[in-house]
Structure formats: C-alpha cells, structure tokens
Coordinates of C-alpha atoms in Angstrom, one line a residue:
X1 CA 3.7 3.0 13.8
X2 CA 0.9 4.0 15.7
X3 CA -0.2 1.1 17.1
X4 CA 2.7 -1.1 18.5
X5 CA 0.8 -3.3 19.9
X6 CA 1.1 -5.2 22.7
X7 CA 3.6 -8.0 22.3
X8 CA 3.0 -11.1 24.6
X9 CA 6.7 -12.8 25.5
X10 CA 7.2 -15.4 23.5
X11 CA 8.8 -17.8 25.7
X12 CA 11.6 -18.0 28.1
X13 CA 14.4 -19.4 25.9
X14 CA 13.6 -16.7 23.3
X15 CA 14.1 -13.9 25.6
X16 CA 17.8 -15.4 26.7
X17 CA 19.3 -16.2 23.5
X18 CA 22.7 -14.7 23.6
X19 CA 22.2 -12.7 19.6
X20 CA 18.9 -11.0 20.7
X21 CA 20.1 -7.4 21.0
X22 CA 20.4 -5.8 24.6
X23 CA 19.9 -9.0 26.1
X24 CA 22.3 -11.1 28.7
X25 CA 23.3 -14.4 29.0
X26 CA 20.9 -16.5 30.9
X27 CA 23.9 -17.5 33.3
X28 CA 24.7 -13.9 34.4
X29 CA 20.7 -13.0 34.5
X30 CA 20.9 -16.0 37.6
X31 CA 23.9 -14.3 39.1
X32 CA 21.7 -11.0 39.4
X33 CA 18.9 -13.0 40.4
X34 CA 21.1 -14.9 43.0
X35 CA 22.7 -12.0 44.2
X36 CA 19.3 -10.1 45.4
X37 CA 17.5 -13.3 46.5
X38 CA 19.5 -16.2 47.5
X39 CA 21.1 -18.9 45.2
X40 CA 18.1 -21.4 45.2
X41 CA 15.5 -18.5 46.6
X42 CA 13.8 -17.8 43.5
X43 CA 11.5 -18.9 41.0
X44 CA 11.8 -17.6 37.6
X45 CA 8.9 -16.4 35.7
X46 CA 10.2 -15.9 32.0
X47 CA 12.1 -12.6 32.0
X48 CA 11.5 -11.9 35.0
X49 CA 12.3 -13.8 38.8
X50 CA 9.9 -14.0 42.0
X51 CA 11.5 -14.6 45.5
X52 CA 9.3 -14.3 48.7
X53 CA 11.0 -11.8 51.7
X54 CA 8.5 -11.6 55.0
X55 CA 5.8 -13.0 53.7
X56 CA 5.8 -10.7 50.0
X57 CA 6.6 -11.9 47.1
X58 CA 8.9 -9.2 45.2
X59 CA 9.6 -9.5 42.2
X60 CA 13.1 -8.7 39.9
X61 CA 13.0 -6.7 36.5
X62 CA 15.9 -5.8 34.0
X63 CA 18.0 -8.2 35.0
X64 CA 18.0 -9.7 30.9
X65 CA 19.3 -6.4 30.4
X66 CA 22.9 -4.9 30.2
X67 CA 24.6 -2.5 32.0
X68 CA 25.7 0.2 30.1
X69 CA 26.9 3.1 32.4
X70 CA 27.8 1.4 35.8
X71 CA 26.4 3.9 38.7
X72 CA 28.8 6.5 39.9
X73 CA 28.1 7.3 43.5
X74 CA 29.3 11.5 44.8
X75 CA 33.3 11.1 46.6
X76 CA 31.9 14.5 47.6
X77 CA 28.3 15.1 49.1
X78 CA 27.6 18.7 50.8
X79 CA 25.5 17.7 53.5
X80 CA 27.4 16.2 56.4
X81 CA 27.3 14.4 59.7
X82 CA 23.9 14.1 61.1
X83 CA 22.3 17.0 59.6
X84 CA 20.0 17.1 56.4
X85 CA 18.6 19.7 54.1
X86 CA 15.4 21.4 52.0
X87 CA 16.2 22.8 48.9
X88 CA 12.7 24.1 46.7
X89 CA 12.3 23.2 43.3
X90 CA 10.6 26.9 41.9
X91 CA 9.3 24.9 38.8
X92 CA 8.6 21.4 39.1
X93 CA 7.7 20.8 35.4
X94 CA 11.4 20.2 33.8
X95 CA 13.4 18.0 32.3
X96 CA 16.5 18.3 34.7
X97 CA 16.5 14.8 36.3
X98 CA 17.1 14.7 40.1
X99 CA 18.4 11.7 41.2
X100 CA 19.9 9.8 44.6
X101 CA 23.0 10.9 44.1
X102 CA 22.6 14.0 42.1
X103 CA 25.4 16.5 44.0
X104 CA 24.6 19.7 42.9
X105 CA 21.2 20.3 41.9
X106 CA 20.8 22.7 39.1
X107 CA 17.4 24.0 39.6
X108 CA 17.1 23.9 43.5
X109 CA 16.6 27.2 45.9
X110 CA 16.7 27.0 49.4
X111 CA 14.3 28.6 50.6
X112 CA 12.1 27.8 53.7
X113 CA 8.9 29.2 52.0
X114 CA 6.7 27.7 48.9
X115 CA 4.9 29.6 46.8
X116 CA 2.1 29.0 44.3
X117 CA -0.2 31.0 42.1
X118 CA -3.4 28.4 40.6
X119 CA -7.1 29.7 39.3
X120 CA -10.7 27.8 41.0
X121 CA -10.4 24.5 39.6
X122 CA -6.9 23.8 39.0
X123 CA -4.6 21.1 40.1
X124 CA -1.0 22.9 40.2
X125 CA 2.5 21.1 41.4
X126 CA 4.7 22.1 44.2
X127 CA 8.2 20.3 45.1
X128 CA 11.1 20.3 46.7
X129 CA 14.2 17.4 47.9
X130 CA 15.6 16.1 51.2
X131 CA 18.9 15.5 51.1
X132 CA 20.7 13.4 53.7
X133 CA 24.2 13.8 55.2
X134 CA 26.6 10.4 56.3
X135 CA 23.3 9.0 58.1
X136 CA 20.3 7.4 56.6
X137 CA 17.3 9.2 57.3
X138 CA 14.8 6.9 58.5
X139 CA 10.9 7.1 59.3
X140 CA 10.3 9.9 57.3
X141 CA 6.6 11.7 56.9
X142 CA 5.6 15.1 55.3
X143 CA 2.6 16.4 56.6
X144 CA 0.6 19.8 55.6
X145 CA -2.1 21.8 57.3
X146 CA -5.4 23.9 56.1
X147 CA -4.2 26.5 54.1
X148 CA -6.3 29.4 55.2
X149 CA -7.2 33.0 54.5
X150 CA -9.3 35.5 57.2
X151 CA -11.6 38.4 55.0
X152 CA -14.4 40.6 56.3
X153 CA -18.3 39.2 55.6
X154 CA -20.3 42.6 54.1
X155 CA -20.8 42.8 57.4
X156 CA -17.8 43.8 58.8
X157 CA -17.2 40.3 60.3
X158 CA -13.7 38.5 60.2
X159 CA -14.3 34.8 58.4
X160 CA -11.9 32.2 57.8
X161 CA -12.1 30.6 54.0
X162 CA -10.2 27.0 54.3
X163 CA -8.5 24.9 51.1
X164 CA -8.8 21.3 53.1
X165 CA -5.3 19.8 53.4
X166 CA -6.8 16.5 52.2
X167 CA -7.0 18.8 48.6
X168 CA -2.9 18.4 48.9
X169 CA -1.5 15.2 47.6
X170 CA 1.7 14.0 48.6
X171 CA 3.9 11.3 46.9
X172 CA 7.7 11.0 46.5
X173 CA 9.4 10.9 43.2
X174 CA 10.6 7.2 42.0
X175 CA 14.4 6.6 40.8
X176 CA 13.9 3.6 38.8
X177 CA 15.6 1.7 35.7
X178 CA 14.2 2.0 32.4
X179 CA 15.4 0.7 28.9
X180 CA 16.2 3.8 27.0
X181 CA 15.8 7.2 26.8
X182 CA 13.8 7.6 23.5
X183 CA 10.6 5.6 22.8
X184 CA 12.5 3.7 19.6
X185 CA 15.7 3.9 21.8
X186 CA 16.5 1.3 23.8
X187 CA 19.8 0.4 23.9
X188 CA 20.8 1.1 27.5
X189 CA 19.0 1.2 30.1
X190 CA 19.0 4.3 32.8
X191 CA 17.9 5.8 35.8
X192 CA 15.1 8.2 35.6
X193 CA 12.7 10.1 38.0
X194 CA 9.2 9.0 37.1
X195 CA 6.8 7.6 39.1
X196 CA 5.0 9.7 42.3
X197 CA 4.5 6.6 44.7
X198 CA 2.4 6.7 47.8
X199 CA 4.4 3.9 49.7
X200 CA 7.9 4.3 48.7
X201 CA 9.0 1.1 49.1
X202 CA 6.5 -0.3 46.5
X203 CA 9.8 -0.1 44.6
X204 CA 12.9 -1.3 45.6
X205 CA 15.6 0.0 43.4
X206 CA 19.5 -1.7 43.4
X207 CA 22.1 0.8 42.2
X208 CA 25.0 -2.1 41.8
X209 CA 22.5 -4.3 39.5
X210 CA 20.7 -1.7 38.3
X211 CA 17.5 -3.6 38.7
X212 CA 13.6 -2.7 40.0
X213 CA 11.7 -4.6 42.4
X214 CA 8.7 -4.9 42.4
X215 CA 6.5 -5.2 45.8
X216 CA 3.5 -8.0 44.6
X217 CA 4.0 -7.0 40.6
X218 CA 1.1 -9.5 40.1
X219 CA -1.2 -7.8 41.7
X220 CA 0.5 -4.4 42.4
X221 CA -1.4 -1.3 44.6
X222 CA 0.1 1.5 46.2
X223 CA -1.0 3.1 49.3
X224 CA -4.0 5.5 49.4
X225 CA -1.7 8.4 51.0
X226 CA 1.9 9.0 51.9
X227 CA 3.3 6.0 54.1
X228 CA 6.4 6.5 55.8
X229 CA 10.1 6.9 54.9
X230 CA 13.6 6.8 54.1
X231 CA 16.4 8.7 52.7
X232 CA 19.8 6.7 53.1
X233 CA 22.6 8.2 53.6
X234 CA 24.2 10.8 50.8
X235 CA 21.0 10.4 49.0
X236 CA 18.7 12.5 47.5
X237 CA 14.5 12.4 48.1
X238 CA 12.0 14.8 45.6
X239 CA 9.0 15.3 47.4
X240 CA 5.7 16.0 44.8
X241 CA 3.1 17.8 46.2
X242 CA -0.3 18.3 43.5
X243 CA -2.8 21.1 45.1
X244 CA -6.3 21.0 43.5
X245 CA -8.0 23.9 44.0
X246 CA -12.2 23.7 44.3
X247 CA -14.7 26.0 42.1
X248 CA -16.6 27.1 45.0
X249 CA -13.1 28.6 46.5
X250 CA -12.8 31.9 47.1
X251 CA -9.8 34.0 45.9
X252 CA -7.0 35.2 47.7
X253 CA -4.2 34.2 49.7
X254 CA -3.8 31.4 51.4
X255 CA -1.0 30.3 53.9
X256 CA -0.8 26.8 55.3
X257 CA 2.6 24.8 56.6
X258 CA 4.2 21.9 55.1
X259 CA 5.9 19.2 58.4
X260 CA 8.6 17.2 58.3
X261 CA 8.9 14.9 60.6
X262 CA 11.9 11.8 61.6
X263 CA 11.3 9.2 63.8
X264 CA 8.2 11.3 65.0
X265 CA 10.2 14.5 65.5
X266 CA 9.5 17.8 63.9
X267 CA 12.6 18.7 62.3
X268 CA 11.6 20.8 59.6
X269 CA 8.6 23.5 58.5
X270 CA 7.7 25.0 55.4
X271 CA 5.6 27.6 54.6
X272 CA 2.7 27.5 52.1
X273 CA 1.3 30.1 50.7
X274 CA -1.2 30.0 47.5
X275 CA -2.5 32.4 45.9
X276 CA -6.3 31.4 44.7
X277 CA -7.0 33.4 41.3
X278 CA -10.8 35.3 41.7
X279 CA -11.3 33.1 38.5
X280 CA -12.3 29.6 36.9
X281 CA -10.8 28.4 34.0
X282 CA -12.7 27.6 31.1
X283 CA -12.3 24.4 29.1
X284 CA -9.0 24.8 26.6
X285 CA -10.0 25.9 23.2
X286 CA -8.2 23.1 21.7
X287 CA -9.5 19.2 21.9
X288 CA -7.7 16.7 24.3
X289 CA -8.0 12.8 23.3
X290 CA -5.6 9.5 24.6
X291 CA -5.7 6.7 22.3
X292 CA -6.9 4.4 24.9
X293 CA -6.6 0.7 24.1
X294 CA -7.8 -1.0 27.2
X295 CA -10.7 -3.3 26.0
X296 CA -13.8 -3.7 28.8
X297 CA -14.2 -7.4 30.4
X298 CA -16.7 -7.9 33.3
X299 CA -14.5 -11.3 34.5
X300 CA -10.6 -10.0 34.1
X301 CA -9.1 -10.0 37.4
X302 CA -5.5 -10.9 35.9
X303 CA -2.5 -8.5 37.0
X304 CA -2.7 -5.5 36.3
X305 CA -2.3 -4.9 32.4
X306 CA -2.9 -2.7 29.7
X307 CA -5.3 -5.2 26.9
X308 CA -8.2 -5.7 29.8
X309 CA -9.8 -3.6 32.9
X310 CA -12.8 -4.4 34.5
X311 CA -15.3 -1.7 35.5
X312 CA -13.4 -0.1 38.3
X313 CA -10.3 -0.4 36.6
X314 CA -11.8 1.8 33.4
X315 CA -13.6 3.7 35.5
X316 CA -10.2 5.0 38.0
X317 CA -8.2 5.3 34.6
X318 CA -11.0 7.7 32.6
X319 CA -11.3 9.6 36.0
X320 CA -7.3 10.0 36.0
X321 CA -7.7 11.5 32.4
X322 CA -10.6 13.6 32.6
X323 CA -8.5 14.7 35.6
X324 CA -4.9 15.9 33.5
X325 CA -7.2 17.4 30.6
X326 CA -8.3 14.4 28.6
X327 CA -11.8 15.5 27.4
X328 CA -12.9 12.4 24.9
X329 CA -10.3 9.4 25.2
X330 CA -10.8 7.1 22.1
X331 CA -12.8 3.5 22.6
X332 CA -11.5 0.4 21.4
X333 CA -13.8 -2.8 21.3
X334 CA -12.8 -5.8 20.2
X335 CA -15.9 -6.6 18.1
X336 CA -17.8 -9.0 18.5
X337 CA -20.8 -10.5 16.8
X338 CA -24.1 -12.5 17.7
X339 CA -24.9 -16.4 16.0
X340 CA -27.7 -14.3 14.3
X341 CA -25.5 -11.8 12.2
X342 CA -26.1 -9.2 14.8
X343 CA -23.9 -6.8 16.5
X344 CA -23.2 -7.4 20.5
X345 CA -21.9 -4.0 22.1
X346 CA -22.8 -5.2 24.9
X347 CA -19.6 -3.7 26.2
X348 CA -19.1 -0.7 24.3
X349 CA -22.8 0.2 25.9
X350 CA -21.0 -0.5 29.1
X351 CA -17.7 1.6 28.4
X352 CA -20.1 4.5 27.5
X353 CA -22.2 4.0 30.9
X354 CA -18.4 4.6 33.2
X355 CA -17.8 7.1 30.5
X356 CA -20.3 9.0 31.5
X357 CA -20.5 8.4 35.2
X358 CA -17.2 9.9 35.7
X359 CA -18.6 13.6 34.0
X360 CA -16.9 13.0 30.0
X361 CA -19.6 14.8 28.0
X362 CA -22.3 13.3 26.2
X363 CA -21.4 16.6 23.8
X364 CA -18.2 15.1 23.0
X365 CA -18.8 12.2 19.9
X366 CA -17.7 8.7 20.4
X367 CA -14.0 8.2 19.1
X368 CA -14.3 4.2 18.0
X369 CA -11.4 2.3 17.1
X370 CA -11.7 -1.3 15.8
X371 CA -8.2 -2.3 14.6
X372 CA -9.2 -4.6 12.9
X373 CA -11.5 -2.8 10.9
X374 CA -13.8 -5.9 11.1
X375 CA -15.8 -6.5 8.1
X376 CA -13.2 -4.6 5.8
X377 CA -14.2 -7.1 3.3
X378 CA -17.8 -6.7 3.2
X379 CA -19.0 -3.2 3.1
X380 CA -22.7 -4.3 3.4
X381 CA -22.1 -5.9 7.2
X382 CA -19.6 -3.1 7.4
X383 CA -22.5 -0.1 7.5
X384 CA -24.4 -2.7 9.5
X385 CA -21.9 -2.2 12.4
X386 CA -21.6 0.9 12.4
X387 CA -24.9 2.3 11.5
X388 CA -25.2 -0.4 15.0
X389 CA -22.6 1.8 16.6
X390 CA -24.5 4.7 15.6
X391 CA -28.1 3.7 16.5
X392 CA -26.3 2.8 20.2
X393 CA -24.7 6.0 20.8
X394 CA -27.7 8.2 19.9
X395 CA -29.3 5.7 22.2
X396 CA -27.4 6.9 25.0
X397 CA -27.3 10.8 23.6
X398 CA -23.8 11.1 21.9
X399 CA -24.8 13.1 19.2
X400 CA -21.7 11.8 16.7
X401 CA -19.6 9.0 16.4
X402 CA -16.3 9.3 14.2
X403 CA -15.1 5.8 13.4
X404 CA -11.4 4.9 12.9
X405 CA -10.4 3.6 9.2
X406 CA -7.2 1.4 8.4
X407 CA -4.5 2.4 10.7
X408 CA -1.3 4.7 9.2
X409 CA -2.1 4.3 5.1
X410 CA -1.0 7.3 2.5
X411 CA -1.0 7.4 -1.2
X412 CA -2.7 4.6 -3.2
X413 CA -3.6 2.8 0.2
X414 CA -5.6 6.0 1.1
X415 CA -7.2 6.2 -2.6
X416 CA -7.9 2.0 -2.1
X417 CA -9.6 3.0 1.4
X418 CA -12.2 5.3 0.0
X419 CA -15.0 2.5 -0.1
X420 CA -14.6 3.0 3.7
X421 CA -15.1 6.2 4.5
X422 CA -17.9 6.4 1.6
X423 CA -19.7 3.4 4.2
X424 CA -19.0 5.2 7.4
X425 CA -20.9 8.0 5.9
X426 CA -23.8 6.2 4.4
X427 CA -24.1 4.9 7.9
X428 CA -24.5 7.7 9.6
X429 CA -21.0 8.4 11.2
X430 CA -17.9 10.4 10.2
X431 CA -14.0 9.0 9.5
X432 CA -11.0 9.9 11.8
X433 CA -7.6 7.7 11.9
X434 CA -4.0 8.6 12.0
X435 CA -0.8 9.9 9.1
X436 CA 0.6 12.1 7.3
X437 CA -1.1 15.6 6.3
X438 CA 0.0 15.8 3.1
X439 CA -1.8 12.0 1.9
X440 CA -4.8 13.3 3.7
X441 CA -5.1 16.5 1.9
X442 CA -4.0 15.2 -1.5
X443 CA -5.9 12.2 -1.3
X444 CA -9.4 11.8 0.7
X445 CA -9.8 15.7 1.8
X446 CA -13.3 15.2 0.9
X447 CA -14.1 12.5 3.3
X448 CA -11.7 11.9 6.1
X449 CA -13.2 14.2 8.9
X450 CA -10.8 14.2 11.0
X451 CA -7.5 14.3 10.6
X452 CA -4.8 12.6 13.2
X453 CA -1.6 14.3 12.3
X454 CA 1.5 12.5 12.9
X455 CA 4.3 14.9 14.6
X456 CA 5.7 18.0 14.0
X457 CA 9.3 19.2 12.4
X458 CA 11.6 20.1 14.7
X459 CA 10.2 19.7 18.2
X460 CA 12.8 18.9 20.5
X461 CA 15.1 21.6 18.7
X462 CA 16.4 23.1 21.7
X463 CA 16.8 20.2 24.0
X464 CA 20.4 18.6 23.8
X465 CA 18.7 15.4 23.9
X466 CA 17.0 12.8 22.9
X467 CA 16.9 14.2 19.6
X468 CA 13.7 12.9 17.5
X469 CA 13.8 12.6 13.5
X470 CA 10.0 13.1 12.7
X471 CA 9.7 14.6 9.7
X472 CA 5.9 16.5 10.3
X473 CA 3.6 18.7 8.9
X474 CA 4.8 22.0 7.2
X475 CA 2.8 25.1 7.5
X476 CA 1.6 25.2 4.0
X477 CA 0.2 21.9 4.5
X478 CA -1.6 22.8 7.5
X479 CA -3.1 26.3 6.1
X480 CA -4.4 24.1 3.0
X481 CA -6.2 21.4 5.2
X482 CA -8.0 24.4 7.1
X483 CA -8.7 25.5 3.7
X484 CA -10.8 22.7 3.1
X485 CA -12.2 23.2 6.6
X486 CA -10.9 20.1 8.4
X487 CA -10.5 19.4 12.1
X488 CA -6.6 18.7 12.4
X489 CA -5.4 16.5 15.8
X490 CA -2.1 16.1 16.6
X491 CA 0.0 12.9 17.6
X492 CA 3.4 11.7 17.8
X493 CA 5.1 14.9 19.0
X494 CA 6.7 12.8 20.8
X495 CA 4.2 9.9 21.7
X496 CA 4.0 9.0 25.4
X497 CA 6.1 7.1 28.1
X498 CA 9.2 10.0 27.7
X499 CA 10.2 10.7 31.1
X500 CA 10.1 14.4 29.6
X501 CA 7.1 16.1 31.6
X502 CA 8.5 19.9 30.2
X503 CA 7.9 18.5 26.1
X504 CA 4.5 17.0 27.0
X505 CA 3.8 21.0 28.3
X506 CA 5.2 22.4 25.8
X507 CA 4.8 20.2 22.4
X508 CA 1.1 19.9 23.9
X509 CA 0.4 23.6 25.2
X510 CA 0.7 26.7 23.4
X511 CA 3.1 25.1 21.0
X512 CA 0.1 22.8 19.3
X513 CA -1.9 26.3 19.6
X514 CA 0.6 27.6 17.5
X515 CA 1.0 25.3 15.0
X516 CA -2.7 25.7 13.7
X517 CA -4.0 22.3 15.1
X518 CA -7.2 21.9 16.9
X519 CA -6.5 19.1 19.4
X520 CA -3.9 16.1 20.3
X521 CA -5.1 12.4 20.2
X522 CA -1.5 11.1 21.2
X523 CA -0.6 7.6 21.5
X524 CA -1.2 6.3 23.6
X525 CA -2.4 6.1 27.5
X526 CA -1.0 3.0 28.5
X527 CA 0.5 0.6 26.1
X528 CA 3.2 -2.6 26.0
X529 CA 4.0 -4.4 29.8
X530 CA 3.8 -1.0 31.9
X531 CA 5.4 -2.6 35.0
X532 CA 8.1 -4.2 32.3
X533 CA 10.3 -1.7 30.5
X534 CA 12.6 -4.7 29.4
X535 CA 9.8 -6.7 28.6
X536 CA 7.8 -5.0 25.8
X537 CA 8.1 -4.7 21.7
X538 CA 11.6 -5.5 20.7
X539 CA 12.2 -2.0 19.1
X540 CA 10.0 0.4 21.3
X541 CA 9.4 1.0 24.6
X542 CA 6.4 0.5 26.4
X543 CA 4.2 4.4 26.5
X544 CA 3.0 4.7 29.8
X545 CA 1.6 8.3 31.1
X546 CA 0.2 6.6 34.8
X547 CA 0.6 3.0 35.8
X548 CA -2.6 0.5 36.4
X549 CA -3.4 -1.2 39.1
X550 CA -5.3 -3.8 40.7
X551 CA -8.1 -2.0 41.9
X552 CA -7.5 0.6 38.7
X553 CA -6.2 4.0 40.8
X554 CA -3.2 4.8 38.3
X555 CA -0.1 5.7 39.3
X556 CA 0.8 9.0 38.4
X557 CA 3.9 10.0 36.2
X558 CA 6.2 12.9 36.2
X559 CA 5.4 13.2 32.2
X560 CA 1.5 13.3 33.3
X561 CA 1.6 15.9 35.5
X562 CA 3.6 18.0 32.1
X563 CA 1.1 17.2 29.7
X564 CA -1.8 18.8 32.7
X565 CA 0.1 21.8 32.7
X566 CA 0.6 21.9 29.0
X567 CA -3.5 22.2 28.9
X568 CA -4.0 24.2 31.9
X569 CA -1.1 26.5 29.9
X570 CA -4.0 26.2 27.2
X571 CA -6.9 27.1 29.5
X572 CA -5.2 30.4 30.3
X573 CA -4.8 31.3 27.1
X574 CA -8.6 30.4 26.3
X575 CA -9.4 32.9 29.0
X576 CA -6.8 35.3 27.3
X577 CA -8.7 35.2 23.8
X578 CA -12.3 35.4 25.0
X579 CA -11.2 38.3 27.4

C-alpha cells in the first residue's frame, strides 16, 4: 500500500448502492438530512448534504454510514446543580479518550496547579477538563497571563523575566465521528477526540444521528485565537494548551494564571508553573520526514484538499511540519515537459524557495517523489530528467538529491528496477524508496542509498486495541543493513492518522532509536479526503496529522502533538548522548 492514493468520488449513485459495505441506502440518509436541516431545506452533494442556517452554509458529513454502537448517555453524573468542576490531566499525551459523556475520567486529578518542565526552544502541552453540572455552561472563555520569574542581576538589582502570554496557544479538543479506529478499519463510525480548535463551533456533532456538521466546508478556516464556547449540561470539555519557550528565555521557575470566565465573570483560576531548564535542546539524532503529497499550484483556490496547495497554503504547512519536528518532508511534483522536450521545473523551484523561507535547511537533501516514475521506459530521458533536478538543486545550494523509485517492490521487481537505480546514480543523484528491508538487503544493497522500511514487529504489544498485523524487519535484518552502510528510515509503524497520540510518541520517539533505525519517513502528512473520513478509499481511512484550511494554517490534532513529543524525547536523548 504505501501510496493509498486520493480516490475521487465516483458519483452519487455509487455511494448509495445498497450493496456497498458500510453504506446506508439513500432513503435512510435522506431521513438524517431532513432531521437535521428540515424537509426540503438541504442540497445533496455526493456523499454529503448542505444547508443554510443564519446565512452560514453547513455540511452534514457521515450520514451515509450506519450507526453500529448507539450513543449511551450517562445515568449518573458526578457534578450536580449549577456547579461545574475543573480536572487537570497531568499527562496529556495519552491514548485514553476523554469523551463528552465520560463519567469517570481515569487520568484526571483534582488540583488548582498545572506544572510543566520544558527546555528552551521547546513546545510543551498541558490540558484540563471543564465539567458542567445539570445546566449548560454558556459563553466560556479561558485566558492566561504572562509568565514571570524574578531574579537579581549581577549588580543585585531585582529584575523580571517574562514569557509572554502570546506564546501560549489555547484550544478546545473536539470530539467528532470518524470511520473507524485503525487505518484499515472502516467497519464502524466511532466518536474520538482529535481536532484542536480555536472555534469550537467550527464542527457541530449530532450524537443521536452520529454525524459531523461542518461550518463552511468548502472554505473551512479556524479562528486565530480561542473563541467563546459552551459546555452543554452533563458533559466534559477538554482544553489544550501549547506553551512555546523561546530559545532566548532565561532558565528559572515562571509563574502565571489561567482564568476561566463564564458569561464574562471570572469563575475559576488555576496556577500555571513552568520550570524552564537552563539549556536548549539540540536537533534530534534521528532524521524525521513525512510523505507530503500536495502539488504546488499557482492558481488553485478550491476547497482545502490534499492534492493541490497554493503558495500560502504550502508555506504554512511546511512551517507546521517544521514546528512538529519534520526537518525534511518529501516533495511531490507532477511531471511537466515543455514543447522542446526539456523539463519544466518551475513549480519545483517555487517549492524549494518556500521550503527555504520557512527554515528547512539546504543541508537537507531534496527528497523528490514522482509516483509515476516518469520516463521509466526511456532511460535516456529519465537520466535527463534527473540531471535537470540535480542541476536545479545545486543552483539553490542543496547538496544532495534523492530520487524515489517504484513504490513497494519486492523480489524480482527490485531486480528489474536496477536499471532505474543505476540511471539515477549516473545522473548524479541517489536512490530511495519504500518497501521491505529483507528485499533491499538481498537484491539492491549496493545501489539503493536510503531504505524506507515497512513496519516493525509487535509495535502495539501493550495496547488493548486496535492490534496491527504488520510483519516488520527483524533485528538480524537491521544489523545486516547496517553492515553494508545503508541508512534506514521507518514508515508504517503505524501510518499516520490514528487518534492514538501515545503510539506516535513511543514508536517514533525513543523506540525508533532503540530499533536501530536512522529516522522516519512516515505516510503521510495528509491523505485522502481529510474533512470527510466517510468519503475516502473504500478500504482505508484518511491519513491526517493536521487538517487543511483555506488560508493554509493547518488545524492540529492530538496525534500530531504526540508525534512532536516523540521527537522532543529524542532531542533529550540526543543531549544525553552528546554529554
């Protein structure tokens, strides 16, 4: 599978075929649309329907998929009357799901103090839950103060160091319906905490019909900062804070406040304590990449999708990846040839410029992916193409170029791919491709420069669900690859998009280093139809770490924050190794 692909919707009738697995008949879907929007007040658009409310266009997502497990509302609720309570989540990166109707939150504690430890230049998460009683909590706002620490300068004068409140991003955790749990499990819709939103009303969720109702689906955009929100009666709302410690921050113990307002009145205050360590974390000892599937387009202005991104969208997404530890995402370009037979690399040049502007180092190799491997039947033209890419990279002071081969080949297919690999070397570039380590070592050890290795054994060993059945490389195979001096990066351990933050932290953090791998190139930053998990590949869910928007400023997820914590774990490990 690596390239699951972006499968276009094949038409309205196909989606409502009664024989299609996990799809409701058209009549049942229309009943859901009518219940939400009103009879005759909606327009069907393929697998979705839209309606207008107060001048705003809303899109109903997921009505085409049956309910397997009806929503169970709590019979007993721990908060009574007009009261509400706040519970802290000491370890936010967890696979434990805090849902709106979770009665006993197993990983929560009662406290008025959030304590964080962070190094200079690090992003660090914190979280708490607001629980309503028997009445709705309306017009809630969460605000933070500057974080301050007092110290004496060399002359003994009192001074104050500050981490500005603007460095603390506050979002609500949105629980919504997705098509399943594992990437290849679309057997049932399930309510999961995933999105980190400034505007909680960007997605409305109907728990009875089990659908998502998305605001301005075709031009979706989150607010710049946290907006007023509500917690309906007898529900939970998880709040997520991401604190950024600038590299120039002085070490020390900083103090601040988190204030919770309801209807404009301050109702609760929490202490926020941050211990800033007296050092900056180094770059990780491992390499981190993601398959970035988006093609650059000068003109694309349609709804936020994966395949095409304009300059602004691509800029913000590269910036987001860099902030989450991805030092070198792949580049995908639709091949174009000019009338005279030369290569049109103007779009690639623009992508290189955008990467440089966001801070991706020229010391990182250009990881060029052309899924069709254009000209594979004409080695001379293939060589000219690769040479043109190498020349463009050198012009932009990029030292190395890696060219992606035919994806996930094994055995004799790898032997047959040798002429392509040899041509790449003759053109002055290097080879990389995804597949199975045993085949790489056996068939192309001398000519494949970077192995993108499929899966590790037993990576879900301690997780109750779901389980994964990938047969990954053995330690012996890894050792053999090291003997021939080849770099190995991991993917599919698991692939992206599972709402299991701790899995990504563990498997792409310290476990990745322990495995003997040199890095990761996982699939993918975004794939499929991110905003509609029920309109993706019939066999696979969308792979999404951050959701696309019309402006390009991506909406993060819990699993994306788990990934960043894994990279930071390796940065701490790198510091220990250096010491």
